[in-house]
Coordinates of C-alpha atoms in Angstrom, one line a residue:
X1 CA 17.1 43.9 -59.2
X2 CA 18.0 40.2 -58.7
X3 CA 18.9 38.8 -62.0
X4 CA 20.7 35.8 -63.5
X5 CA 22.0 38.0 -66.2
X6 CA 22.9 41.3 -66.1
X7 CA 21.3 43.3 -68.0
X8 CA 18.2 41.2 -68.5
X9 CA 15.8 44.0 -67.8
X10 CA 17.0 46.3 -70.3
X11 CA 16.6 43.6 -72.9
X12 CA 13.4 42.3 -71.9
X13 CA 12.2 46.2 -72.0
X14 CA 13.1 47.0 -75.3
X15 CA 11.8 43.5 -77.0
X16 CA 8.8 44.6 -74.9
X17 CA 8.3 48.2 -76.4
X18 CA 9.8 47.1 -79.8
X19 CA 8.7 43.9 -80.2
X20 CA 5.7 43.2 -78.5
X21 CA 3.7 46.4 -77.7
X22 CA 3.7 47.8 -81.2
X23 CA 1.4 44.3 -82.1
X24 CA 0.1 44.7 -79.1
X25 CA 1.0 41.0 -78.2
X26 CA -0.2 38.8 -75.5
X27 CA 2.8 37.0 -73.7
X28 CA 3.8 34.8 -70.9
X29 CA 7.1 34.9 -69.5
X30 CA 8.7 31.6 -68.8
X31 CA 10.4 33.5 -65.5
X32 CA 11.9 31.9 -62.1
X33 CA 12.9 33.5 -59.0
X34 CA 12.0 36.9 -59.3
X35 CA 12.2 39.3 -56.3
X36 CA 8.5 40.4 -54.7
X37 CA 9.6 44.0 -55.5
X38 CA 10.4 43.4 -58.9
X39 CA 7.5 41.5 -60.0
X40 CA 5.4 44.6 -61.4
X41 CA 8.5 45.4 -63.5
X42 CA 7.8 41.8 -65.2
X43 CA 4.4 41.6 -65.5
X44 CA 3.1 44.9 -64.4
X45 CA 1.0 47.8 -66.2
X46 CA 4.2 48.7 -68.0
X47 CA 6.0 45.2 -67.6
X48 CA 7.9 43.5 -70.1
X49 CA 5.1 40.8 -70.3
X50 CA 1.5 40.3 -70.2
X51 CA 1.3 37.5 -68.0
X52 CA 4.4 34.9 -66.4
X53 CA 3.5 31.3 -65.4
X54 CA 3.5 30.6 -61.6
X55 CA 6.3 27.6 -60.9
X56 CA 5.8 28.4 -57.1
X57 CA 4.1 25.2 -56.6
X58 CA 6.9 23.5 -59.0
X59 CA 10.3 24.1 -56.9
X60 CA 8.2 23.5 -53.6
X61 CA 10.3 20.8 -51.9
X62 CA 13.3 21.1 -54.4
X63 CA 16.5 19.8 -53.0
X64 CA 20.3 20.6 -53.8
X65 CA 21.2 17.3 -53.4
X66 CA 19.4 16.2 -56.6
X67 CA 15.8 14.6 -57.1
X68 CA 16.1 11.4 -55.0
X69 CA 16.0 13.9 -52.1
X70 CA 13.2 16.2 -53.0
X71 CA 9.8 15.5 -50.9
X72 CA 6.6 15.0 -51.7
X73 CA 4.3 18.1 -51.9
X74 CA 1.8 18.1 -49.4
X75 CA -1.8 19.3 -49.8
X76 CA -1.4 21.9 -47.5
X77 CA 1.9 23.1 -49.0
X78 CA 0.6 22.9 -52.2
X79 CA -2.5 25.3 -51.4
X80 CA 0.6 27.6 -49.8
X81 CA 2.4 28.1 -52.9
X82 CA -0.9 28.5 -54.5
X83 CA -2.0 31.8 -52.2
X84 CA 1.5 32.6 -51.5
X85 CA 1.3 33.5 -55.7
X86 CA -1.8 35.0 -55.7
X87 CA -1.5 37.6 -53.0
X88 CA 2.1 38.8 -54.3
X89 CA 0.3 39.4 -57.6
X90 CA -2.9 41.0 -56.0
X91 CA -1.1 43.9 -54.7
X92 CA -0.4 45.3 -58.2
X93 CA -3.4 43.9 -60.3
X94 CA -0.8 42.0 -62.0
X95 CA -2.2 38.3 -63.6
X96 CA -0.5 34.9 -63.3
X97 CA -0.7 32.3 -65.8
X98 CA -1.4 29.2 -63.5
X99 CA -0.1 25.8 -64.4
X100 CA -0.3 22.4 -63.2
X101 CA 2.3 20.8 -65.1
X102 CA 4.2 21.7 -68.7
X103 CA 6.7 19.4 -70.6
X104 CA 9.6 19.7 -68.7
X105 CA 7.6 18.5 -65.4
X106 CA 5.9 15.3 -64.4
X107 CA 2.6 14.9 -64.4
X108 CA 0.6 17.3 -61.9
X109 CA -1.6 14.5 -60.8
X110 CA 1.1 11.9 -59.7
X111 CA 2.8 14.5 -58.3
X112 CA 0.2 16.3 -56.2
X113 CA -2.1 13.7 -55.6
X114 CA -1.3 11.9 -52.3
X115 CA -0.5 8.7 -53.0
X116 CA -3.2 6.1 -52.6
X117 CA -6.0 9.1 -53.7
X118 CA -4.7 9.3 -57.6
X119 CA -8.9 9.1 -58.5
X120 CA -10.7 10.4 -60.8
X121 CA -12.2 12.5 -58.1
X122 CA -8.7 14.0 -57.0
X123 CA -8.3 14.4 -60.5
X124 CA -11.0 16.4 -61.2
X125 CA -10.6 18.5 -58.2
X126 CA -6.8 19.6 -58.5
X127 CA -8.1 20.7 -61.9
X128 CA -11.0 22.7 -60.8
X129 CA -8.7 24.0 -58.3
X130 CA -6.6 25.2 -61.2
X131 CA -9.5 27.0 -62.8
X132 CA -10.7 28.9 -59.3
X133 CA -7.6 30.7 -59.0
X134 CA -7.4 34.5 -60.0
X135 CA -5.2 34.4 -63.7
X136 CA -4.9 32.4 -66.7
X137 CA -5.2 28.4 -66.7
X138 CA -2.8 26.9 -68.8
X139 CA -4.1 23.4 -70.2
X140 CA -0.9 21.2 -71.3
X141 CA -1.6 17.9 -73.7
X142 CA -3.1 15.0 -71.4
X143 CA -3.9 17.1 -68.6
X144 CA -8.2 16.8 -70.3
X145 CA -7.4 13.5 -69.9
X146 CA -5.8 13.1 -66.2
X147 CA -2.8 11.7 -68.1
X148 CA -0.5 10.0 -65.2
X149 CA 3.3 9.4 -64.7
X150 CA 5.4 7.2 -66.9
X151 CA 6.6 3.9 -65.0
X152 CA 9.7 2.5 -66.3
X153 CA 12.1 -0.5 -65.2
X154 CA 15.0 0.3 -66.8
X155 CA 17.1 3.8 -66.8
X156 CA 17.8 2.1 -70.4
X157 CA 14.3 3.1 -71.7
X158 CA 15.0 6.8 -70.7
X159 CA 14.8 9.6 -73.4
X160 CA 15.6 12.3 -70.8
X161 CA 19.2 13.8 -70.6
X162 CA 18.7 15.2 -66.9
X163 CA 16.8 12.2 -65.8
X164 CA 19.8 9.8 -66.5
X165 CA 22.0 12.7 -64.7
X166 CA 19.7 12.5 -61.8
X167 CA 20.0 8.8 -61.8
X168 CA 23.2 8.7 -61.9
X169 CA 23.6 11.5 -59.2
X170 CA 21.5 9.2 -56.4
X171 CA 24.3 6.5 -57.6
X172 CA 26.6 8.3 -56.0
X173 CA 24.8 9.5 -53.2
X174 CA 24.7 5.7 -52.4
X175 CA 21.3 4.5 -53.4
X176 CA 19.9 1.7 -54.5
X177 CA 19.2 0.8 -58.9
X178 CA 16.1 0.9 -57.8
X179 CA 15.5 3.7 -55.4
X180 CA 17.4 6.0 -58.2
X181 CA 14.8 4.6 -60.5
X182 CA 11.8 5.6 -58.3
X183 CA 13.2 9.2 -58.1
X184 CA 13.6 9.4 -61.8
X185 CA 10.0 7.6 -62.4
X186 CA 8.6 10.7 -60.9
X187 CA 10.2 13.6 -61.8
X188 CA 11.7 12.7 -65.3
X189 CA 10.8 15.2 -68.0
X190 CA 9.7 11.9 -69.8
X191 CA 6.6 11.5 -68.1
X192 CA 4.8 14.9 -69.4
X193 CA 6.4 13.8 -72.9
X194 CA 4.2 10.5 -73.7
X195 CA 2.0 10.5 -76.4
X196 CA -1.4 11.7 -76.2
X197 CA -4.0 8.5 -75.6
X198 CA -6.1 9.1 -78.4
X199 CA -6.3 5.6 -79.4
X200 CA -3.6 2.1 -79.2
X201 CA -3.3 2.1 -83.1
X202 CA 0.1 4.2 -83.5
X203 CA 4.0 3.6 -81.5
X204 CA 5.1 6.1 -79.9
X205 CA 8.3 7.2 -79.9
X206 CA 7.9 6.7 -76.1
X207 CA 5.3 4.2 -74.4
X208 CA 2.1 5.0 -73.0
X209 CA 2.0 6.2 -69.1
X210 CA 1.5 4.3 -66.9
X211 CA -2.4 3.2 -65.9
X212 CA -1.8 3.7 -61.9
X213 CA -0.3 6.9 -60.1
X214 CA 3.2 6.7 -59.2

């Protein structure tokens, strides 16, 4: 097995069989890069969860060199990492818990959306797309809404620690202020952490998103 730890599995088994089974618990793993082989040992008949949320569609693109080199996601790509998930899963009855975004990612629908098709339309369909797929859909706050990215002008009014990390990592790749601003405007950790629009009565501890799609 291919862990980050060693040892993990015998400690994820035992808080399985002593912790969870005995209440008989639902749970979903918060789990990245696990080996096809080992997936049934994870969330399998006997596996140390009930479920584990599916990031495929969340490192697609990902870049070493830090977010100011990371590409968009394409449609077709996306739908890839979407049935890429599913058939690994499908050969062992196992049961994803499907995701479009969470709060330490941006918001699913300025970041899968092409740009120029952020509607209400495209909204509606990534999420239907969500709720077609074999597992469990995971709604996270704003998502009901089609909640969009946070737009800020200033790395100044930036609550995120790796987002100013980020920033200052396309610095010294030799970017622009700005164009190290636009790759922290949409992947920042910020932009899933706005306040709910319920109404414009209360400040927020961050502003509002943004009305237009990054």
């Amino acid at each position: 097995m291919n862990y980050h730890a060693k040892g993990i599995g015998e400690f994820l088994g035992e808080m399985a069989e002593r912790c969870f089974k005995p209440h008989h618990a639902f749970t979903a793993g918060e789990v990245f890069y696990v080996n096809d082989e080992d997936l049934p040992e994870f969330i399998g008949d006997n596996g140390y969860f009930s479920s584990m949320f599916d990031f495929n569609e969340t490192v697609c693109n990902a870049s070493d060199k830090g977010w100011y080199d990371q590409k968009p996601i394409t449609p077709e790509q996306y739908k890839a990492c979407c049935f890429e998930s599913q058939k690994k899963v499908a050969s062992f009855g196992g049961f994803l818990s499907n995701i479009i975004e969470n709060h330490d990612e941006p918001r699913g629908v300025s970041r899968y959306i092409p740009k120029g098709e952020c509607t209400l339309r495209g909204k509606k369909m990534l999420g239907g797309l969500n709720f077609l797929l074999r597992g469990l859909p995971f709604i996270y706050q704003g998502q009901e809404l089609g909640m969009e990215n946070l737009a800020v002008n200033s790395i100044d009014e930036v609550d995120d620690i790796s987002a100013r990390d980020e920033y200052q990592v396309a610095l010294d790749a030799g970017l622009t202020e700005q164009q190290a601003l636009d790759a922290v405007n949409m992947f920042s950790r910020d932009n899933a952490r706005t306040p709910y629009q319920w109404d414009g009565t209360a400040t927020p501890a961050l502003p509002p998103a943004s009305p237009g799609c990054m």
